[in-house]
Short mmCIF file of C-alpha atoms in Angstrom, two decimals:
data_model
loop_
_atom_site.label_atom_id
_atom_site.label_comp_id
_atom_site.label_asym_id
_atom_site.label_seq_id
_atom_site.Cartn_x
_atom_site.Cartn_y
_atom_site.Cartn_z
CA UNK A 1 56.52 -43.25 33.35
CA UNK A 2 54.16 -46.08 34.50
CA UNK A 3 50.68 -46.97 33.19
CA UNK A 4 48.89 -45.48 35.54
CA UNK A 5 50.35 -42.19 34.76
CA UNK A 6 50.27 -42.32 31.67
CA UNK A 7 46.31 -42.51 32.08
CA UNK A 8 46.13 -39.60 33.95
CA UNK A 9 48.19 -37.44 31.47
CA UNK A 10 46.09 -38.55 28.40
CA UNK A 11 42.55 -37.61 30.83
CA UNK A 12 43.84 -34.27 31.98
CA UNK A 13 44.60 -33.32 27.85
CA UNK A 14 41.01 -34.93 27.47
CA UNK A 15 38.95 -32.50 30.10
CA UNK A 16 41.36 -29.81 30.05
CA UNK A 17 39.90 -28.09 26.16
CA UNK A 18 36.57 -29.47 26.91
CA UNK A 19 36.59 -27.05 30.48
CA UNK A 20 37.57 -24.03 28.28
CA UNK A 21 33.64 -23.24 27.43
CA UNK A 22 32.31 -23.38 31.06
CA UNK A 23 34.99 -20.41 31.64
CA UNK A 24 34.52 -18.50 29.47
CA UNK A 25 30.90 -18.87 27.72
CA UNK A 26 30.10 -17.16 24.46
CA UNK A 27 28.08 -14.16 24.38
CA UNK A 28 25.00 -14.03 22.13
CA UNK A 29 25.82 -11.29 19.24
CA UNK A 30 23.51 -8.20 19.36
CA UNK A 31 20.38 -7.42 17.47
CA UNK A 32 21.05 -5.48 14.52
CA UNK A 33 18.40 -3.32 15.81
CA UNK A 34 18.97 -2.98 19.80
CA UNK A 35 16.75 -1.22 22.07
CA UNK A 36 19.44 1.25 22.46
CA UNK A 37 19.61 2.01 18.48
CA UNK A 38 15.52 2.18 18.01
CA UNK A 39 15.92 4.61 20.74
CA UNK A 40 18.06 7.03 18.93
CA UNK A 41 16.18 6.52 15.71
CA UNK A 42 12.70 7.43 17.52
CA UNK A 43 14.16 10.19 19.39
CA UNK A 44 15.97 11.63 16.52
CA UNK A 45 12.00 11.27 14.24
CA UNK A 46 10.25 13.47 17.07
CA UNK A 47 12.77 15.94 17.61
CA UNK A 48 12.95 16.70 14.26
CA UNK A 49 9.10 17.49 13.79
CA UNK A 50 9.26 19.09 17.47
CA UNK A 51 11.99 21.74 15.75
CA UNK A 52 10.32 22.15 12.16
CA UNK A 53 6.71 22.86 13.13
CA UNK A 54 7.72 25.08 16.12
CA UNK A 55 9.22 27.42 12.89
CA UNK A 56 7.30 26.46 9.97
CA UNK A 57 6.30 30.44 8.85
CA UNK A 58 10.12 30.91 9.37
CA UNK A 59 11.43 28.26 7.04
CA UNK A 60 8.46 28.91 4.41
CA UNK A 61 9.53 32.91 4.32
CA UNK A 62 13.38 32.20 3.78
CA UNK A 63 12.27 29.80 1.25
CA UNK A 64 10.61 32.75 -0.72
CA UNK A 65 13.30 35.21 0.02
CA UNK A 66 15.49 33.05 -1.14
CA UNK A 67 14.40 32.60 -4.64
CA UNK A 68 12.21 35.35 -5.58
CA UNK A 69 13.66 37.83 -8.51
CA UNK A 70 15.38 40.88 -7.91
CA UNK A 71 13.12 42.82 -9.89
CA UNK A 72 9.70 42.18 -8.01
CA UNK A 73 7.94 45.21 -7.53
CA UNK A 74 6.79 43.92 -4.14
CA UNK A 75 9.41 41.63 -2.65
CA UNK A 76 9.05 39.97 0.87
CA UNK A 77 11.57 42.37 2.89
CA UNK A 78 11.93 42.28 6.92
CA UNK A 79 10.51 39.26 8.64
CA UNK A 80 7.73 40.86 10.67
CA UNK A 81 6.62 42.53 7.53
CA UNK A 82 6.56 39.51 5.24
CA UNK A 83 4.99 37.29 7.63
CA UNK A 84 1.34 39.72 8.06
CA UNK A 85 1.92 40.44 4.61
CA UNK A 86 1.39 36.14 4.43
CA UNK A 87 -1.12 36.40 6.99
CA UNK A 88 -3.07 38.79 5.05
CA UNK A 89 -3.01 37.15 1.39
CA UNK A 90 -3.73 33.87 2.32
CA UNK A 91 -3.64 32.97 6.31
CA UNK A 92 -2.91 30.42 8.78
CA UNK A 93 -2.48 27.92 6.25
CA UNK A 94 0.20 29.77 4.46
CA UNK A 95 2.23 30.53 7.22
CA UNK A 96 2.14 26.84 7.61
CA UNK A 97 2.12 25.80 3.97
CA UNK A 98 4.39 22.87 3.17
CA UNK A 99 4.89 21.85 6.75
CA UNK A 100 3.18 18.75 6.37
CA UNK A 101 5.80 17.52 4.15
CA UNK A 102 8.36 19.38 5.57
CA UNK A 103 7.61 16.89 8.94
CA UNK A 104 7.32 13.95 6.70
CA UNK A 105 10.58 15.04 5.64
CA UNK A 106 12.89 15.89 8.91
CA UNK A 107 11.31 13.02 10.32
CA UNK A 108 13.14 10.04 8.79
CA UNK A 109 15.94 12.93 8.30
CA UNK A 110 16.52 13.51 11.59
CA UNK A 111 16.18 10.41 13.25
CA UNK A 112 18.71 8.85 10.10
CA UNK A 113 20.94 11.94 10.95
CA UNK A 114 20.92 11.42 14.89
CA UNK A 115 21.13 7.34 15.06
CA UNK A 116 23.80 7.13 11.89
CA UNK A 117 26.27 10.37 14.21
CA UNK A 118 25.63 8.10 17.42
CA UNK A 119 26.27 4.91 15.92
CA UNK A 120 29.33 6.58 14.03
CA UNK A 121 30.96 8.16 17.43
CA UNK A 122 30.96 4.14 18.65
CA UNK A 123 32.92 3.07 15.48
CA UNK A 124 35.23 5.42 15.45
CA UNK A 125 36.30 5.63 19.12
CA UNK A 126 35.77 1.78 18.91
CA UNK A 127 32.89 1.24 21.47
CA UNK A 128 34.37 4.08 23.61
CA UNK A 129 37.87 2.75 24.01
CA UNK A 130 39.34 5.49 21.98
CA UNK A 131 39.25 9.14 23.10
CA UNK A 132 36.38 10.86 20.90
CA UNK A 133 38.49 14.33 19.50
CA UNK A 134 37.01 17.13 16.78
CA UNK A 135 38.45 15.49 14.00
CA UNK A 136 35.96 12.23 14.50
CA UNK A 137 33.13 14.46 15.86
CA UNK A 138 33.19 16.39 12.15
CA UNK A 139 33.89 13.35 10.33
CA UNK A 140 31.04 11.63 11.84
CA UNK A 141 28.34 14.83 11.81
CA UNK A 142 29.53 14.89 7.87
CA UNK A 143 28.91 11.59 7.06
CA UNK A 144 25.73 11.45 9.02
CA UNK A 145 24.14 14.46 7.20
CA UNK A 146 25.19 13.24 3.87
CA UNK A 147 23.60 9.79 4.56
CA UNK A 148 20.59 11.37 5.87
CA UNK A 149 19.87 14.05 2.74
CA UNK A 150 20.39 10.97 -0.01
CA UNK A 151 17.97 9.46 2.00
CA UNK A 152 15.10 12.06 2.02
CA UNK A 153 16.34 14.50 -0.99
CA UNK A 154 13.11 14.30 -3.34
CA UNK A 155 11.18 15.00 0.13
CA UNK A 156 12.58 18.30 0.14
CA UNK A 157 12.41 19.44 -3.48
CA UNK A 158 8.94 18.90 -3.48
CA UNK A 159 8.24 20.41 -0.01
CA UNK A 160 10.18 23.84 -1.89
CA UNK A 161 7.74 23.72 -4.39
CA UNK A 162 5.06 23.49 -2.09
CA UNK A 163 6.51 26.17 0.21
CA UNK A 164 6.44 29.00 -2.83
CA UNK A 165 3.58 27.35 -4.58
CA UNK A 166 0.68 30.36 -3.40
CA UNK A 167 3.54 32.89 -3.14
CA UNK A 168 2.41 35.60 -4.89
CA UNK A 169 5.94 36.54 -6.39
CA UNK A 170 4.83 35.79 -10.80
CA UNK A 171 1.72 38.20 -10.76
CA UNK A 172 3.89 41.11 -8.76
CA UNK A 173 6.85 40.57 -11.30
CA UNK A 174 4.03 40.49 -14.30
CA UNK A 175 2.50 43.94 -12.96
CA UNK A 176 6.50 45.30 -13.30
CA UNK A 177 7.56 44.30 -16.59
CA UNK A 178 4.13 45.20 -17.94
CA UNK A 179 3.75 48.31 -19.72
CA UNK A 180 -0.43 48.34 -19.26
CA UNK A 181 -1.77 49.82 -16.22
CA UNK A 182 -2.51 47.48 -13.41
CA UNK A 183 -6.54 46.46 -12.80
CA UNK A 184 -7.53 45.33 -9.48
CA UNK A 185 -8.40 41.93 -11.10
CA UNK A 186 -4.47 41.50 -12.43
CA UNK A 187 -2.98 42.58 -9.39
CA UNK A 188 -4.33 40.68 -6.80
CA UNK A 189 -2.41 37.50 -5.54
CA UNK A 190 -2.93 34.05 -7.45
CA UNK A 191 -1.20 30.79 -8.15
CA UNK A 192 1.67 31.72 -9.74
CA UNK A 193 1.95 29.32 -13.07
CA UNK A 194 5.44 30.20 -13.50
CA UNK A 195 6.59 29.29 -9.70
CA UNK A 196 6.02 25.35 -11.61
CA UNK A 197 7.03 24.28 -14.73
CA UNK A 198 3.64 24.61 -16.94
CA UNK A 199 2.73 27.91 -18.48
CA UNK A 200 -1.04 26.57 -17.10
CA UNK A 201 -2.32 27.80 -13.68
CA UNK A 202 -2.22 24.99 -10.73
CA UNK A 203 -4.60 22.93 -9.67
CA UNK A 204 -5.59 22.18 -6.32
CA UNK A 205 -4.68 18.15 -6.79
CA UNK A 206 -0.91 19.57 -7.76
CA UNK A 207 -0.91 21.49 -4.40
CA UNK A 208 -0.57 18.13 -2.27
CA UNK A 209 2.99 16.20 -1.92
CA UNK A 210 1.80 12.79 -3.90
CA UNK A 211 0.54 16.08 -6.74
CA UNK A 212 3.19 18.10 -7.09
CA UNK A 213 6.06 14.89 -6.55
CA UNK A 214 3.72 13.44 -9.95
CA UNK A 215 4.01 17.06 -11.55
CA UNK A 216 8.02 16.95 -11.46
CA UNK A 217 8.22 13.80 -12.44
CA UNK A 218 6.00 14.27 -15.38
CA UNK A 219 7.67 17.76 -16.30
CA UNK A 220 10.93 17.22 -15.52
CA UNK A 221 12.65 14.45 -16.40
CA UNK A 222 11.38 11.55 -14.56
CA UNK A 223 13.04 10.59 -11.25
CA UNK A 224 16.09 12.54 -11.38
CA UNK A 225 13.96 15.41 -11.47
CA UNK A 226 13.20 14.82 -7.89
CA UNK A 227 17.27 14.68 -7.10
CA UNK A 228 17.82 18.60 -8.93
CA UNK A 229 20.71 19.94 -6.48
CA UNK A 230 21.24 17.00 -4.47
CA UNK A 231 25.48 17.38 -4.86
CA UNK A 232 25.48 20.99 -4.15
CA UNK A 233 22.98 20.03 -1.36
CA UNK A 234 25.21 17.38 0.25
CA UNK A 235 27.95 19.97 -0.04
CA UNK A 236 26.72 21.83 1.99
CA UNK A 237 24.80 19.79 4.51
CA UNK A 238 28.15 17.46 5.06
CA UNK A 239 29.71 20.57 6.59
CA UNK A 240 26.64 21.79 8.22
CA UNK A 241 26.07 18.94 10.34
CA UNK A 242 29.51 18.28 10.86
CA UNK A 243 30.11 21.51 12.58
CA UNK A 244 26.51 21.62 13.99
CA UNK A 245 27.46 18.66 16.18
CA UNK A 246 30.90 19.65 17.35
CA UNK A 247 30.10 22.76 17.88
CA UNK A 248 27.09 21.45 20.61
CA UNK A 249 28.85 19.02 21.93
CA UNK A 250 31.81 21.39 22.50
CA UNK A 251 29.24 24.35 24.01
CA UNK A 252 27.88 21.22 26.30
CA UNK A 253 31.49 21.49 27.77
CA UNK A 254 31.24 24.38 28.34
CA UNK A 255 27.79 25.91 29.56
CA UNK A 256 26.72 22.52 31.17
CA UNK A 257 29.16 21.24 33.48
CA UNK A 258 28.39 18.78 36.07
CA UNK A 259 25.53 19.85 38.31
CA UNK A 260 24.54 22.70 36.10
CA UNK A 261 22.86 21.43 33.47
CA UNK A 262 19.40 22.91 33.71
CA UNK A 263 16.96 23.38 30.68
CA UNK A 264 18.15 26.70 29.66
CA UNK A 265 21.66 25.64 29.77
CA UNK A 266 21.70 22.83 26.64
CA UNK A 267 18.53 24.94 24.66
CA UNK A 268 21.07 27.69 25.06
CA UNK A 269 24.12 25.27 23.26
CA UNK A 270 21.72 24.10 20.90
CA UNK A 271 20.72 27.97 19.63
CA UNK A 272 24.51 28.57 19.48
CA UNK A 273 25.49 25.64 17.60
CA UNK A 274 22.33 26.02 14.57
CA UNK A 275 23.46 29.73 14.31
CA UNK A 276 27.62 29.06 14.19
CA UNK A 277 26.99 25.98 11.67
CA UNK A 278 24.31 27.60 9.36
CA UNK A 279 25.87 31.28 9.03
CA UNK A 280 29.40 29.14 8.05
CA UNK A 281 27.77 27.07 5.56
CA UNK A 282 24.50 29.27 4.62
CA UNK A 283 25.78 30.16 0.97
CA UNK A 284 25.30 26.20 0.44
CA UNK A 285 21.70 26.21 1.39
CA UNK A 286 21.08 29.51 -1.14
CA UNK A 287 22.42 27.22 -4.04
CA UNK A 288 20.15 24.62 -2.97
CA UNK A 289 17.00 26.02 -3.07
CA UNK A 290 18.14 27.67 -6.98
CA UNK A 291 18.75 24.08 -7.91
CA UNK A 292 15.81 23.18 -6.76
CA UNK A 293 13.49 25.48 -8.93
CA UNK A 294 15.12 25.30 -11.78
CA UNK A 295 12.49 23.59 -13.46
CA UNK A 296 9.52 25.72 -12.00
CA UNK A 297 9.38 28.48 -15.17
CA UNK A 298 13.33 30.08 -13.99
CA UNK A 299 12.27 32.37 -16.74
CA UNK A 300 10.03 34.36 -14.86
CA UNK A 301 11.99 34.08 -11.42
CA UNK A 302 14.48 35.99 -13.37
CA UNK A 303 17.11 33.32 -13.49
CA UNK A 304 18.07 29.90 -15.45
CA UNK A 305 21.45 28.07 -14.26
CA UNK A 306 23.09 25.08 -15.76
CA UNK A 307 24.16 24.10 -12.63
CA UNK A 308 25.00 24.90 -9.23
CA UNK A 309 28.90 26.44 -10.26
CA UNK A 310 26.95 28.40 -12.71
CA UNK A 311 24.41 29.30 -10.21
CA UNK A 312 27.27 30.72 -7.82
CA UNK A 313 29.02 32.56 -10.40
CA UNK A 314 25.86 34.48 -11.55
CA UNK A 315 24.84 35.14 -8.29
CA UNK A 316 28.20 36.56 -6.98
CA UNK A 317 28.56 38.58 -10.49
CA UNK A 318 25.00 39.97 -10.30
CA UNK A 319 24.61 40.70 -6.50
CA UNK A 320 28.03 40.02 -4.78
CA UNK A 321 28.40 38.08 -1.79
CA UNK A 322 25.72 39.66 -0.51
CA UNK A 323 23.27 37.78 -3.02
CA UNK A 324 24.40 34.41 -1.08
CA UNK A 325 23.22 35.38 2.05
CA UNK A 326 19.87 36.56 0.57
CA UNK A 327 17.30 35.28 3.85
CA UNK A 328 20.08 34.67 6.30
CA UNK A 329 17.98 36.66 9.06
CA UNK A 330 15.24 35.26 8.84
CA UNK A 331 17.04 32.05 8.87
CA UNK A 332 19.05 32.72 11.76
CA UNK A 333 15.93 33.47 13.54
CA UNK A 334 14.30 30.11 12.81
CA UNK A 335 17.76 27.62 13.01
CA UNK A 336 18.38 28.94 16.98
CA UNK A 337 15.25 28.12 18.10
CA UNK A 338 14.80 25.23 15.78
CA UNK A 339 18.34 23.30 16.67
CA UNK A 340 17.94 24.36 20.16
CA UNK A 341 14.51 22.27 20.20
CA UNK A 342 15.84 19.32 18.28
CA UNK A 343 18.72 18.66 20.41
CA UNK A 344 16.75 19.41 23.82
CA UNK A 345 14.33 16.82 22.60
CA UNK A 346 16.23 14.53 21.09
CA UNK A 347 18.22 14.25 24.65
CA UNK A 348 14.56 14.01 26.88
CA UNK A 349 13.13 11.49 24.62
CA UNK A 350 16.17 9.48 24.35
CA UNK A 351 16.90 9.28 28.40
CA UNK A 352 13.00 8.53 28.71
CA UNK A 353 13.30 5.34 26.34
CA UNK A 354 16.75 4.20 27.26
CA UNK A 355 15.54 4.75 31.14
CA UNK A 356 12.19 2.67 30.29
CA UNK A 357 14.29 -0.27 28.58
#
């Protein structure tokens, strides 16, 4: 080998590693918080109030069947019925009592619930390169609804206890075990003390969400007062979700093929979806709201658990089955149109974002 060669060896091992970067340039890594991820998050916020406000008397009247005692002399029975009957005793505002909350609830719920499924679904299936089956849609709609109920639990104790804080369920159940005859000042409808956990009537600085979150905590037990039923809550809501997902996305299949998804179609999968997920896992729910008013005078609801395997097997010995359905209806009749508007909105407002970006 001569000199001169030898000089053009040594340059081409010089530029050849230095070329390597024009080739093939580095790509910048992504924002932790894309365009495309605030879009899900936003989406998933507005849907959620969209779907809870649309059904607000709905979810406030399962609430109350759901707890009141068996003994009541006047229970709330049949939908129609027991919504006048809140009409009449204390109007608009208690059909949409604890809806305020219940919106600053679902909103950081839903759009946790809706960005952590999406974001889930990429990790899983690796970006898309992996084929997305059940098995990861259910593992992902689990894990998404148990991150998104640690994440707003206290939210939704304290927007039950707003929900059956004017229900007039204590002064119907006084009037029954009382052996006096009822007056017409001791049988009207009033702030039930024992729907809280005082023997002392409410007052009207308790009835707000920063109120009545101070009351529990004061009452209660500090700030694991405000996480009462949270296991038996993410029992149930990990399955909930999990199945509430696969089961739309499986309808979508179905009842929206390509070129005939109209409007009616996917509200029409959504409807489907909330009432195949919620009558499966409904039983759940009923042991979450029992947990959750534990602490609000149990005594004179008629019941006192020590925990949400006791609650179960006194409900099942006492009523049957039966008792863990107690409000399904009415539930039914608020979760289809309430999923069918979350997931119809939750698809226009994310297409309108991602389209706009």
């Amino acid at each position: 080998m001569t000199s001169e060669q030898s000089t053009v060896r040594r340059a081409v091992t010089i530029v050849g590693p230095t070329s390597v970067p024009e080739s093939t340039p580095l790509s910048k890594p992504e924002p932790w918080l894309s365009p495309q991820v605030s879009s899900y998050f936003i989406a998933g916020g507005i849907a959620g109030a969209a779907s809870r406000t649309v059904v607000s008397p709905l979810e406030r009247l399962k609430i109350i069947q759901q707890v009141q005692p068996r003994n009541t002399g006047k229970p709330y029975t049949g939908v129609w019925r027991s919504l006048v009957r809140m009409w009449k005793e204390e109007g608009f505002k208690g059909l949409m009592r604890g809806n305020g909350i219940n919106c600053v609830r679902i909103i950081p719920y839903s759009a946790v619930q809706f960005t952590t499924y999406e974001q889930l679904k990429k990790w899983f299936t690796s970006n898309g390169k992996r084929q997305l089956d059940t098995p990861t849609r259910l593992t992902s709609g689990a894990l998404a609804g148990i991150t998104s109920v640690c994440t707003t639990y206290p939210l939704d104790l304290v927007r039950s206890r707003l929900s059956i804080a004017t229900a007039s369920m204590l002064a119907l159940n006084n009037t029954v075990a009382s052996t006096s005859a009822p007056t017409s000042s001791s049988s009207q409808p009033r702030l039930a003390s024992a729907l809280h956990t005082s023997a002392r009537p409410l007052i009207p600085s308790e009835l707000t969400m920063w109120g009545m979150t101070r009351k529990v905590m004061r009452e209660e037990g500090g700030v694991r007062a405000l996480y009462r039923g949270l296991i038996a809550t993410a029992m149930g809501v990990a399955p909930y979700v999990g199945i509430n997902f696969t089961a739309y996305e499986t309808l979508r299949g179905f009842i929206t093929p390509p070129g005939k998804s109209s409007a009616a179609r996917k509200l029409t999968c959504g409807a489907l979806a909330g009432s195949i997920s919620q009558t499966l896992t409904y039983p759940f729910d009923v042991l979450r709201r029992k947990m959750q008013v534990v602490g609000m005078g149990s005594s004179a609801l008629g019941y006192q658990y020590n925990g949400a395997l006791d609650a179960a097997r006194v409900i099942i010995k006492t009523e049957g089955i039966r008792g863990m359905y107690r409000g399904l209806w009415p539930n039914l009749l608020k979760v289809a149109p309430s999923i069918a508007t979350s997931f119809f909105t939750y698809e226009l407002v994310k297409e309108f974002l991602l389209g706009s970006t």
